[in-house]
Short mmCIF file of C-alpha atoms and ligand atoms in Angstrom, two decimals:
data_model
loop_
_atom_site.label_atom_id
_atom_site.label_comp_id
_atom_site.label_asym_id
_atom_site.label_seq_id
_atom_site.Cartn_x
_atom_site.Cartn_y
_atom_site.Cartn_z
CA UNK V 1 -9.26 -63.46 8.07
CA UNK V 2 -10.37 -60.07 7.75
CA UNK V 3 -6.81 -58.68 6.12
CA UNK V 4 -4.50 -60.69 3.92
CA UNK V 5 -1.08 -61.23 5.34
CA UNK V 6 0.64 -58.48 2.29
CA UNK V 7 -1.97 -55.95 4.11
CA UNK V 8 -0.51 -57.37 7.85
CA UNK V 9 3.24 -57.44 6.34
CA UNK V 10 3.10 -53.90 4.97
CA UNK V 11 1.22 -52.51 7.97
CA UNK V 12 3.93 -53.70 10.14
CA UNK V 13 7.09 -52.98 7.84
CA UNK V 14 6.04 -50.63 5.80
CA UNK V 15 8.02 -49.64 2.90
CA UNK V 16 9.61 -45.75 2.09
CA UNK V 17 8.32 -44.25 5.20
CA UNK V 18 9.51 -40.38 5.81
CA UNK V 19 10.43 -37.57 4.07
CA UNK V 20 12.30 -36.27 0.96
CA UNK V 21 13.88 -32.87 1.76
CA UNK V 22 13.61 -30.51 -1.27
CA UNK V 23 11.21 -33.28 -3.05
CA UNK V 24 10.15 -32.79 -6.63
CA UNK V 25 6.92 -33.09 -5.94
CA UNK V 26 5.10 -33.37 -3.02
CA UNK V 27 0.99 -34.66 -2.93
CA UNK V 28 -1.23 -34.18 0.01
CA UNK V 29 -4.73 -35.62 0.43
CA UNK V 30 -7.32 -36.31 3.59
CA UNK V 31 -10.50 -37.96 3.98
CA UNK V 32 -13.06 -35.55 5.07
CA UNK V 33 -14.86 -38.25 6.86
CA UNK V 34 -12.15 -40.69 8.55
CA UNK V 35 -9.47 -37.63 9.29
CA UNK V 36 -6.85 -39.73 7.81
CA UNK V 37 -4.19 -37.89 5.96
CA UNK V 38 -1.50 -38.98 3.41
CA UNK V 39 1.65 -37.31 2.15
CA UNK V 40 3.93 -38.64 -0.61
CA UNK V 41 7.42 -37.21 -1.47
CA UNK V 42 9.12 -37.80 -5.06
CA UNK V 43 12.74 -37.23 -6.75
CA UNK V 44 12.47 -36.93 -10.11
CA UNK V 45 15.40 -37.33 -12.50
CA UNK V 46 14.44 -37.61 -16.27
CA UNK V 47 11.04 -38.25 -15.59
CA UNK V 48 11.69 -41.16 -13.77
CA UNK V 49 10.40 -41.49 -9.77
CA UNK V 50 14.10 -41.96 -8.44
CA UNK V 51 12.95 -42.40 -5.00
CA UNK V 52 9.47 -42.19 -3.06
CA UNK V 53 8.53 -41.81 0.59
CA UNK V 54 5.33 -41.69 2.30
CA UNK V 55 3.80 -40.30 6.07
CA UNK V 56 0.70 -41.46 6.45
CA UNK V 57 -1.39 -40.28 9.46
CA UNK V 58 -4.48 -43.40 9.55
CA UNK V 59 -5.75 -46.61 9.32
CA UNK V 60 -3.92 -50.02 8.88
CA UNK V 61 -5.11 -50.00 5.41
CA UNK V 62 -4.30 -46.67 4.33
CA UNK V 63 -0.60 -47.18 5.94
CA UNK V 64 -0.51 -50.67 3.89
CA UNK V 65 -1.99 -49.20 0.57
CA UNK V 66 0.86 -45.97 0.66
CA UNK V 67 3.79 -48.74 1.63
CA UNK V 68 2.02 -51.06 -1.72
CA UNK V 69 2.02 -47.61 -4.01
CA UNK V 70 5.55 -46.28 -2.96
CA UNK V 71 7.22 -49.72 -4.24
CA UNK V 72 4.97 -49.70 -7.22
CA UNK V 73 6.20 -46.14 -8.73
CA UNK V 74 9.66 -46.90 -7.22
CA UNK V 75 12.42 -46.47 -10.27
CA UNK V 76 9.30 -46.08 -12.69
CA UNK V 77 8.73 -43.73 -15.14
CA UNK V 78 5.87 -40.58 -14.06
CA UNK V 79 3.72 -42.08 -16.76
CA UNK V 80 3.14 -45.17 -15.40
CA UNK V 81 2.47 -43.81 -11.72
CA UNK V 82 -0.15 -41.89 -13.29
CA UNK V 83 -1.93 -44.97 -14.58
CA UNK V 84 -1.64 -47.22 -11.06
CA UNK V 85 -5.18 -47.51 -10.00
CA UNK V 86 -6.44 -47.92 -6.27
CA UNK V 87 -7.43 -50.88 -7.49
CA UNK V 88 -3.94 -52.65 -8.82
CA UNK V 89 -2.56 -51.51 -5.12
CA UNK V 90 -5.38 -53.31 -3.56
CA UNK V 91 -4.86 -56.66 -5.97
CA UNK V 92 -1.19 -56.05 -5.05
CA UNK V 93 -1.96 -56.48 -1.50
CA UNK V 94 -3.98 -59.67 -2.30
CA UNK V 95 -7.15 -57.43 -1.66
CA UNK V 96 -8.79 -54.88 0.67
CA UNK V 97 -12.37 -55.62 2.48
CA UNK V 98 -14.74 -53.49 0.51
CA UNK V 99 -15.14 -50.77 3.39
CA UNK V 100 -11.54 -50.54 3.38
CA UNK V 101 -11.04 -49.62 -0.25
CA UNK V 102 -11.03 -46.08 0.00
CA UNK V 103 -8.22 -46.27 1.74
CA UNK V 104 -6.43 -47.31 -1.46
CA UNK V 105 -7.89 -44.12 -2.71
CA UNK V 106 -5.73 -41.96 -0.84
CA UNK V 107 -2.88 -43.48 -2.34
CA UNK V 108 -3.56 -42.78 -5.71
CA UNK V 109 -4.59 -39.61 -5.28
CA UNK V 110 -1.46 -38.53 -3.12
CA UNK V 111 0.51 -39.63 -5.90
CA UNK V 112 -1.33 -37.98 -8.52
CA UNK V 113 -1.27 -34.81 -6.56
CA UNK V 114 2.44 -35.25 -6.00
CA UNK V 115 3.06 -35.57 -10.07
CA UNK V 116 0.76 -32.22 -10.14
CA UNK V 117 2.43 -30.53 -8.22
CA UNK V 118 6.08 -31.40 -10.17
CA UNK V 119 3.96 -30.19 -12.80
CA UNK V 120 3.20 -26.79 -11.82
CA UNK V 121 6.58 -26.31 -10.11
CA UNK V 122 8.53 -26.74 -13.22
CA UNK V 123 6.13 -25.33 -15.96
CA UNK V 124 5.04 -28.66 -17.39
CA UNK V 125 2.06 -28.79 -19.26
CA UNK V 126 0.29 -32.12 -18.49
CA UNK V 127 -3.48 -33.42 -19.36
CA UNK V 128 -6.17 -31.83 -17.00
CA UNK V 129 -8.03 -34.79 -17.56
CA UNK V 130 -5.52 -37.39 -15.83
CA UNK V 131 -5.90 -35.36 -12.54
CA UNK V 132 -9.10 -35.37 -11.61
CA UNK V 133 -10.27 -33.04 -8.72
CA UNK V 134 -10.41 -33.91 -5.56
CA UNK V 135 -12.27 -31.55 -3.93
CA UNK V 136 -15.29 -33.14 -6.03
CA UNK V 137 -14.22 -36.74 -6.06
CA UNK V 138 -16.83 -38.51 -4.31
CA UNK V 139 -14.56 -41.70 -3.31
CA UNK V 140 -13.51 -40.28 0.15
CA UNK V 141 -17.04 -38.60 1.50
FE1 FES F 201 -9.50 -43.50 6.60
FE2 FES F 201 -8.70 -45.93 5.96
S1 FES F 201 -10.27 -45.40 7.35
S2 FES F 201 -8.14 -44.06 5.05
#
């Protein structure tokens, strides 16, 4: 089976799907080359991700990967979201087939921008080297 039945599951149910009007933070990324587009959403209270929600405009996988990411940060502190790698929400999901694994990409990106942009928005000064840019990242062309 090409897709593991977490991939399937959260394809079909996804988790935190919508919108979160006046949102902390708010992270948008594409792939120039598939067209697919993520959003994520984030309240923020104390540094902690109080609630998450995703719209994701693509594949199976990329839907899947955004449902995996959104639990992971869930309740978590903005720290530790900046840490998950596209690669723990792919092992979360009991694994992605390698053309599939930029999809995971997007996630982690989306939510990096989304911490970025809390960032700027409230004056934070954060480490430039924990966002890396995406125009150049080389994962999505
Ligand atoms: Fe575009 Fe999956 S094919 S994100």
């Amino acid at each position: 089976m090409l897709y593991s039945e977490k991939v399937m599951d959260h394809f079909k149910n996804p988790r935190n799907v919508g919108v979160i009007e006046n949102a902390d933070g708010i992270g948008e990324v594409g792939n120039a080359k598939c067209g697919d587009i993520m959003r994520i959403y984030l309240k923020i209270d104390n540094e902690i991700i109080s609630d998450v929600k995703f719209e994701t405009f693509g594949c199976g996988s990329a839907i899947a990967s955004s449902s995996m990411a959104t639990e992971m940060i869930k309740g978590k502190p903005l720290k530790d979201a900046l840490e998950l790698t596209n690669k723990a929400v792919a092992e979360a999901l009991d694994g992605l087939p390698a053309h599939k694994m930029h999809c995971s990409v997007l996630a982690e990106e989306a939510i990096k921008n989304a911490i970025l942009d809390y960032y700027k928005k409230n004056g934070i000064p954060y480490d430039h080297s924990q966002f890396p840019d995406c125009d150049s990242c080389q994962h999505c062309n």
